[in-house]
């Protein structure tokens, strides 16, 4: 464009000069020869002007934009500005690239998912966490966001965000539950796109389910004895109980009151273990002697079902909370008796190996189906609700055992066969040994 303009200026200048000469009568165009000379001069001047313009403009045309160098002092200020602008653009480009790399590094190492999409539902950015949480592969930039999940719940959430409203939903996937939070990206009152955050809320939802179940179970467990106590006391207050039956009804009230006290004590104990608010009143405790005393306390209930109790192993001392250790072993032995068969057997063994202290409680009872083993330590969880309701207990024993073992940095595992019995193995680190 510059070359054409320059050529036009030169040609126009030549013609203008010739016309000026004619007007000034410098040349006479009255003869044919003079006319020929005139046009020949114009042609020659034009050719020379074009060649000269090419020679002048060639350095400008062939200049290297990455390193502009030219010997024309008239345009050196322009070249300087070009260099300055190029340097500024280069620095800005470098900063943008560094920013993108840092953002990519951060988002790719997040456990949460982040997706950015435009108004046409096309993905502009999607980190690997989003693909992992939603269980999809080979979905990336330029593709539809609905390839991440095609459920109606997900579509509704995305469409609400596209409409300018913050939206959230819970998706159930084969690997767990995911919370989707979609927010519009606005410029003044215009939606330019959306940003979608994806979180793994599987554990949170499970805890919420457990909380609801716990509340329901506690309400039921408290309501049952209270109803019995209220009913019996109402009968006594209205004098409709025969004098000879007063003692019997009084025993029922005491029994239900004891059940309430045990339940409340178990709830308090479990709450303290949950919150780790039990004082670290650790003392040296001989686990063999502790187990021996616990079996003696349970001997009467065992004799009612003709269950034999045995203790073997060796004296092993541990530094820990004696009350909590007592509850752990007591609940395991108590359950071994409750869920045992008539004329069965309960065996307790205390031992140690170089790296662990072991307490084993085994029984010959009904056993636990394999699909229930991972859930038996949940609060109020019962394998056979119809049968278990007939057995006295709060449903919190094994949960207390689990949290008590964790309190002492130990572990518990279960081996069981339906109809054959169960074995509970407690393992404590030798650091706790005295």
Coordinates of C-alpha atoms in Angstrom, one line a residue:
X1 CA 0.0 0.0 0.0
X2 CA 2.9 2.3 0.8
X3 CA 4.6 1.5 -2.4
X4 CA 1.5 2.3 -4.5
X5 CA 1.0 5.6 -2.8
X6 CA 4.7 6.5 -3.3
X7 CA 4.5 5.6 -7.0
X8 CA 1.4 7.7 -7.4
X9 CA 3.0 10.7 -5.8
X10 CA 6.1 10.5 -8.0
X11 CA 4.1 10.1 -11.2
X12 CA 1.7 12.9 -10.2
X13 CA 4.7 15.1 -9.4
X14 CA 6.3 14.5 -12.9
X15 CA 3.1 15.2 -14.8
X16 CA 2.5 18.3 -12.7
X17 CA 5.9 19.6 -13.4
X18 CA 5.5 19.0 -17.2
X19 CA 2.1 20.7 -17.2
X20 CA 3.6 23.6 -15.3
X21 CA 6.3 23.9 -17.9
X22 CA 3.8 23.9 -20.7
X23 CA 1.8 26.6 -19.0
X24 CA 5.0 28.6 -18.6
X25 CA 5.7 28.2 -22.3
X26 CA 9.0 26.6 -21.5
X27 CA 8.3 24.0 -24.3
X28 CA 6.3 24.5 -27.4
X29 CA 3.9 21.8 -28.2
X30 CA 2.7 23.3 -31.5
X31 CA 4.7 20.9 -33.6
X32 CA 4.4 17.1 -33.9
X33 CA 8.1 16.6 -33.0
X34 CA 7.7 18.6 -29.9
X35 CA 4.6 16.6 -28.9
X36 CA 6.6 13.4 -29.4
X37 CA 9.5 14.8 -27.3
X38 CA 7.0 15.8 -24.7
X39 CA 5.4 12.4 -24.3
X40 CA 8.8 10.6 -24.5
X41 CA 10.0 12.8 -21.7
X42 CA 7.0 12.0 -19.6
X43 CA 7.5 8.2 -20.2
X44 CA 11.2 8.3 -19.4
X45 CA 10.4 10.3 -16.2
X46 CA 7.7 7.9 -15.2
X47 CA 10.1 4.9 -15.7
X48 CA 12.8 6.4 -13.7
X49 CA 10.3 7.5 -11.0
X50 CA 9.0 3.9 -10.7
X51 CA 12.5 2.5 -10.5
X52 CA 13.5 5.1 -7.9
X53 CA 10.3 4.4 -5.9
X54 CA 11.0 0.7 -5.9
X55 CA 14.6 1.3 -4.8
X56 CA 13.4 3.5 -2.0
X57 CA 10.5 1.3 -0.8
X58 CA 12.3 -2.1 -1.1
X59 CA 14.0 -1.8 2.4
X60 CA 10.6 -1.0 3.9
X61 CA 9.0 -3.9 2.2
X62 CA 11.7 -6.4 3.1
X63 CA 12.2 -5.2 6.7
X64 CA 12.2 -8.0 9.3
X65 CA 9.2 -7.4 11.6
X66 CA 10.9 -9.4 14.4
X67 CA 14.1 -7.2 14.2
X68 CA 13.3 -4.0 12.2
X69 CA 16.4 -2.3 10.9
X70 CA 16.6 0.4 8.3
X71 CA 18.9 3.3 7.4
X72 CA 16.3 5.9 6.8
X73 CA 16.7 8.5 9.6
X74 CA 13.3 10.0 8.7
X75 CA 11.5 6.9 9.9
X76 CA 13.8 5.8 12.7
X77 CA 11.2 7.2 15.3
X78 CA 8.6 4.9 13.8
X79 CA 11.0 1.9 13.9
X80 CA 11.8 2.7 17.5
X81 CA 8.1 2.7 18.3
X82 CA 7.6 -0.6 16.5
X83 CA 10.4 -2.1 18.6
X84 CA 9.0 -0.8 21.8
X85 CA 5.5 -2.1 21.0
X86 CA 6.9 -5.4 19.9
X87 CA 8.7 -5.8 23.2
X88 CA 5.6 -4.8 25.2
X89 CA 3.5 -7.4 23.2
X90 CA 6.2 -10.0 23.8
X91 CA 6.2 -9.4 27.5
X92 CA 2.4 -9.5 27.7
X93 CA 2.3 -12.7 25.7
X94 CA 4.9 -14.2 28.1
X95 CA 2.9 -13.2 31.1
X96 CA -0.3 -14.6 29.6
X97 CA 1.4 -17.9 28.9
X98 CA 2.9 -18.1 32.4
X99 CA -0.5 -17.3 33.8
X100 CA -2.1 -20.1 31.8
X101 CA 0.5 -22.6 32.8
X102 CA 0.2 -21.7 36.5
X103 CA -3.6 -21.9 36.3
X104 CA -3.4 -25.3 34.5
X105 CA -0.9 -26.6 37.0
X106 CA -3.1 -25.6 39.9
X107 CA -6.4 -26.9 38.4
X108 CA -4.8 -30.2 37.3
X109 CA -3.6 -31.0 40.8
X110 CA -7.0 -30.3 42.4
X111 CA -9.2 -33.1 43.6
X112 CA -12.3 -31.0 42.8
X113 CA -13.5 -30.6 39.2
X114 CA -13.7 -27.2 37.3
X115 CA -15.4 -26.7 34.0
X116 CA -15.8 -23.5 32.0
X117 CA -18.2 -23.4 29.1
X118 CA -19.5 -20.7 26.7
X119 CA -23.1 -19.8 25.9
X120 CA -23.2 -22.5 23.2
X121 CA -22.5 -25.1 25.9
X122 CA -19.1 -25.8 24.5
X123 CA -16.3 -26.6 27.0
X124 CA -13.6 -23.9 27.1
X125 CA -11.6 -25.5 29.9
X126 CA -12.0 -28.8 31.8
X127 CA -9.5 -30.2 34.4
X128 CA -8.8 -33.9 34.9
X129 CA -10.5 -33.8 38.3
X130 CA -13.9 -33.2 36.6
X131 CA -13.4 -36.1 34.3
X132 CA -12.4 -38.4 37.1
X133 CA -15.2 -37.4 39.4
X134 CA -17.8 -37.8 36.6
X135 CA -16.2 -41.0 35.3
X136 CA -15.7 -39.9 31.7
X137 CA -12.8 -39.9 29.3
X138 CA -11.8 -38.1 26.1
X139 CA -13.9 -35.1 26.7
X140 CA -12.2 -31.7 26.3
X141 CA -12.2 -28.2 24.8
X142 CA -14.7 -27.5 22.1
X143 CA -17.0 -30.4 23.0
X144 CA -20.5 -30.1 24.5
X145 CA -20.6 -29.9 28.3
X146 CA -23.4 -32.5 28.3
X147 CA -20.9 -35.1 27.2
X148 CA -19.7 -35.0 30.8
X149 CA -23.1 -36.2 32.1
X150 CA -26.4 -36.6 30.2
X151 CA -28.7 -36.9 33.1
X152 CA -31.8 -34.7 33.4
X153 CA -30.6 -33.4 36.8
X154 CA -27.2 -32.2 35.3
X155 CA -28.9 -30.6 32.3
X156 CA -31.4 -28.7 34.5
X157 CA -28.5 -27.4 36.6
X158 CA -26.5 -26.2 33.6
X159 CA -29.5 -24.6 31.9
X160 CA -30.3 -22.7 35.1
X161 CA -26.8 -21.3 35.1
X162 CA -27.0 -20.4 31.4
X163 CA -30.1 -18.5 32.3
X164 CA -28.2 -16.4 34.8
X165 CA -29.1 -18.3 38.1
X166 CA -26.8 -20.0 40.5
X167 CA -27.7 -23.7 40.6
X168 CA -26.6 -26.8 42.4
X169 CA -27.6 -30.5 42.4
X170 CA -26.4 -33.9 43.6
X171 CA -25.5 -36.5 41.0
X172 CA -25.3 -40.2 41.8
X173 CA -22.5 -41.9 40.0
X174 CA -21.2 -45.5 40.1
X175 CA -18.3 -44.3 42.2
X176 CA -20.3 -42.2 44.7
X177 CA -22.3 -38.9 45.0
X178 CA -21.1 -35.6 43.4
X179 CA -22.3 -32.1 44.2
X180 CA -22.5 -29.8 41.1
X181 CA -22.4 -26.1 41.6
X182 CA -23.0 -24.0 38.4
X183 CA -22.6 -20.3 38.4
X184 CA -23.1 -17.8 35.5
X185 CA -20.2 -15.5 34.4
X186 CA -21.8 -12.0 33.9
X187 CA -20.7 -8.8 32.3
X188 CA -23.2 -6.2 33.6
X189 CA -26.5 -7.9 32.8
X190 CA -25.2 -10.2 30.1
X191 CA -24.2 -13.9 30.7
X192 CA -21.0 -14.7 28.9
X193 CA -20.6 -18.3 30.0
X194 CA -20.7 -20.5 33.1
X195 CA -18.3 -22.0 35.6
X196 CA -19.1 -25.4 37.0
X197 CA -17.5 -26.8 40.2
X198 CA -17.7 -30.6 41.0
X199 CA -17.1 -32.0 44.5
X200 CA -17.1 -35.5 45.9
X201 CA -19.7 -35.5 48.7
X202 CA -20.0 -39.3 49.1
X203 CA -18.7 -39.3 52.6
X204 CA -20.7 -36.2 53.5
X205 CA -23.9 -37.8 52.3
X206 CA -23.1 -41.0 54.1
X207 CA -22.5 -39.1 57.3
X208 CA -25.8 -37.2 56.8
X209 CA -27.6 -40.6 56.3
X210 CA -26.0 -41.9 59.4
X211 CA -27.0 -38.8 61.4
X212 CA -30.6 -39.2 60.3
X213 CA -30.6 -42.9 61.1
X214 CA -29.0 -42.2 64.5
X215 CA -31.6 -39.6 65.4
X216 CA -34.4 -42.0 64.3
X217 CA -32.9 -44.9 66.2
X218 CA -32.2 -42.9 69.4
X219 CA -35.8 -41.6 69.3
X220 CA -37.1 -45.2 69.0
X221 CA -34.8 -46.6 71.7
X222 CA -35.7 -43.8 74.1
X223 CA -39.4 -44.0 73.3
X224 CA -39.9 -47.7 73.9
X225 CA -38.8 -47.8 77.6
X226 CA -40.4 -44.5 78.3
X227 CA -43.7 -45.7 76.9
X228 CA -43.5 -48.8 79.1
X229 CA -42.7 -46.8 82.2
X230 CA -45.4 -44.3 81.5
X231 CA -48.0 -47.0 80.9
X232 CA -47.2 -48.9 84.1
X233 CA -47.0 -45.8 86.3
X234 CA -50.3 -44.6 84.9
X235 CA -51.9 -47.9 85.9
X236 CA -50.4 -47.7 89.3
X237 CA -51.5 -44.1 89.8
X238 CA -55.1 -45.0 88.9
X239 CA -55.1 -47.9 91.2
X240 CA -56.0 -50.5 88.6
X241 CA -53.1 -52.8 89.6
X242 CA -53.8 -55.6 92.0
X243 CA -51.7 -55.3 95.2
X244 CA -50.1 -58.6 94.5
X245 CA -48.9 -57.4 91.0
X246 CA -47.4 -54.1 92.3
X247 CA -44.0 -55.8 92.8
X248 CA -44.0 -57.2 89.4
X249 CA -44.8 -53.9 87.7
X250 CA -42.3 -52.2 89.9
X251 CA -39.6 -54.6 88.6
X252 CA -40.6 -53.7 85.0
X253 CA -40.3 -50.0 85.7
X254 CA -36.8 -50.6 87.2
X255 CA -35.8 -52.7 84.3
X256 CA -36.8 -50.2 81.7
X257 CA -35.2 -47.4 83.7
X258 CA -31.9 -49.3 83.8
X259 CA -32.2 -49.7 80.0
X260 CA -32.6 -46.0 79.6
X261 CA -29.6 -45.3 81.9
X262 CA -27.4 -47.7 80.0
X263 CA -28.5 -46.2 76.6
X264 CA -27.8 -42.7 77.8
X265 CA -24.4 -43.7 79.3
X266 CA -23.5 -45.4 76.0
X267 CA -24.5 -42.3 74.0
X268 CA -22.4 -40.1 76.3
X269 CA -19.4 -42.4 76.0
X270 CA -19.7 -42.6 72.2
X271 CA -20.1 -38.8 72.0
X272 CA -16.9 -38.3 74.1
X273 CA -15.0 -40.8 71.9
X274 CA -16.2 -39.1 68.8
X275 CA -15.1 -35.7 70.0
X276 CA -11.9 -37.0 71.5
X277 CA -12.9 -35.3 74.7
X278 CA -12.1 -38.1 77.1
X279 CA -9.3 -37.0 79.4
X280 CA -6.0 -38.7 78.7
X281 CA -6.0 -40.4 82.1
X282 CA -3.8 -43.2 80.9
X283 CA -2.6 -45.8 83.4
X284 CA -0.8 -49.1 83.2
X285 CA -3.4 -51.8 82.7
X286 CA -2.9 -55.6 82.7
X287 CA -5.2 -56.7 79.9
X288 CA -5.2 -60.3 81.1
X289 CA -6.4 -59.3 84.6
X290 CA -8.9 -56.9 83.1
X291 CA -10.4 -59.6 80.8
X292 CA -10.5 -62.0 83.8
X293 CA -12.6 -59.5 85.9
X294 CA -14.9 -58.8 82.9
X295 CA -15.6 -62.5 82.4
X296 CA -16.4 -62.9 86.1
X297 CA -18.9 -60.1 85.8
X298 CA -20.6 -61.8 82.8
X299 CA -20.5 -65.3 84.3
X300 CA -24.1 -65.1 85.5
X301 CA -25.6 -64.1 82.1
X302 CA -23.5 -66.8 80.4
X303 CA -24.8 -69.4 82.8
X304 CA -28.4 -68.6 81.8
X305 CA -27.6 -70.0 78.3
X306 CA -25.1 -72.6 79.6
X307 CA -22.2 -70.9 77.8
X308 CA -18.7 -71.7 78.9
X309 CA -16.2 -68.9 79.3
X310 CA -12.4 -69.3 79.0
X311 CA -9.4 -67.1 79.1
X312 CA -5.9 -67.9 77.8
X313 CA -2.7 -66.2 76.9
X314 CA -0.3 -64.2 79.0
X315 CA -0.2 -61.1 81.2
X316 CA 0.4 -58.1 78.9
X317 CA 0.3 -54.6 80.2
X318 CA -0.7 -51.5 78.2
X319 CA -0.7 -47.8 78.8
X320 CA -4.2 -46.5 78.2
X321 CA -7.6 -45.4 79.6
X322 CA -8.7 -48.3 81.8
X323 CA -12.4 -47.3 81.6
X324 CA -12.4 -47.3 77.8
X325 CA -10.4 -50.6 77.6
X326 CA -12.9 -52.1 80.0
X327 CA -15.8 -51.0 77.8
X328 CA -14.1 -52.5 74.7
X329 CA -13.5 -55.9 76.1
X330 CA -16.8 -56.0 78.0
X331 CA -18.9 -55.1 74.9
X332 CA -17.2 -57.8 72.8
X333 CA -17.6 -60.5 75.5
X334 CA -21.2 -59.4 76.2
X335 CA -22.1 -59.6 72.5
X336 CA -20.4 -63.0 72.2
X337 CA -22.8 -64.3 74.9
X338 CA -25.9 -62.6 73.7
X339 CA -25.6 -63.8 70.1
X340 CA -24.3 -67.3 71.0
X341 CA -26.2 -70.5 70.9
X342 CA -27.3 -72.5 74.0
X343 CA -24.4 -74.5 75.4
X344 CA -21.9 -72.5 73.3
X345 CA -18.5 -71.2 74.1
X346 CA -16.7 -67.9 74.4
X347 CA -12.9 -67.8 74.3
X348 CA -10.7 -64.7 75.2
X349 CA -7.0 -64.7 74.5
X350 CA -4.5 -62.0 75.4
X351 CA -1.0 -62.2 73.7
X352 CA 1.6 -60.1 72.0
X353 CA 4.1 -60.3 69.1
X354 CA 7.1 -58.1 68.5
X355 CA 5.0 -55.4 66.8
X356 CA 1.5 -55.7 68.3
X357 CA -0.5 -56.5 71.4
X358 CA -3.4 -58.8 70.6
X359 CA -6.8 -59.4 72.3
X360 CA -9.0 -62.0 70.6
X361 CA -12.6 -62.7 71.5
X362 CA -14.2 -65.7 69.7
X363 CA -17.6 -67.4 70.0
X364 CA -19.6 -70.3 68.6
X365 CA -22.7 -68.2 67.8
X366 CA -24.9 -67.4 64.8
X367 CA -22.1 -65.7 62.8
X368 CA -22.3 -62.6 60.6
X369 CA -23.0 -62.6 56.8
X370 CA -20.1 -61.2 54.9
X371 CA -22.1 -58.4 53.3
X372 CA -22.9 -57.0 56.8
X373 CA -19.4 -57.2 58.4
X374 CA -18.3 -53.7 57.2
X375 CA -21.4 -52.2 58.7
X376 CA -21.7 -53.8 62.1
X377 CA -19.7 -51.0 63.8
X378 CA -22.3 -48.4 62.7
X379 CA -24.5 -47.0 65.5
X380 CA -27.7 -49.1 66.0
X381 CA -27.0 -51.2 62.9
X382 CA -28.5 -54.7 63.3
X383 CA -27.9 -57.6 61.0
X384 CA -31.2 -59.3 61.7
X385 CA -33.6 -56.6 63.1
X386 CA -36.4 -59.0 63.8
X387 CA -34.2 -61.3 65.9
X388 CA -31.9 -58.6 67.4
X389 CA -34.8 -56.7 68.9
X390 CA -35.5 -59.7 71.2
X391 CA -31.9 -59.4 72.5
X392 CA -31.3 -56.8 75.2
X393 CA -28.8 -54.0 74.2
X394 CA -28.5 -50.5 73.0
X395 CA -27.1 -51.2 69.6
X396 CA -24.1 -49.0 70.4
X397 CA -21.7 -51.6 71.8
X398 CA -19.6 -52.3 68.7
X399 CA -19.6 -48.6 67.8
X400 CA -18.1 -47.9 71.2
X401 CA -15.6 -50.7 70.6
X402 CA -14.5 -49.3 67.3
X403 CA -14.0 -45.7 68.6
X404 CA -12.3 -47.0 71.8
X405 CA -9.8 -49.0 69.7
X406 CA -9.1 -45.9 67.5
X407 CA -8.7 -43.9 70.7
X408 CA -5.8 -46.2 71.6
X409 CA -4.3 -46.1 68.0
X410 CA -5.4 -49.7 67.5
X411 CA -7.3 -51.6 64.8
X412 CA -10.1 -54.2 64.9
X413 CA -10.9 -56.9 62.4
X414 CA -13.6 -59.5 62.2
X415 CA -13.6 -63.1 60.9
X416 CA -17.0 -64.8 60.8
X417 CA -18.9 -67.7 59.3
X418 CA -22.7 -67.9 59.4
X419 CA -23.8 -70.7 61.8
X420 CA -20.2 -71.2 63.0
X421 CA -19.4 -68.1 65.0
X422 CA -17.3 -65.0 64.9
X423 CA -13.8 -63.9 65.9
X424 CA -12.9 -60.3 66.8
X425 CA -9.2 -59.4 66.8
X426 CA -8.0 -56.3 68.6
X427 CA -4.5 -55.0 67.7
X428 CA -2.7 -52.3 69.7
X429 CA 0.8 -50.9 68.8
X430 CA 3.6 -52.1 71.1
X431 CA 4.3 -48.4 71.8
X432 CA 1.4 -48.6 74.2
X433 CA 3.0 -51.6 76.0
X434 CA 4.5 -51.1 79.4

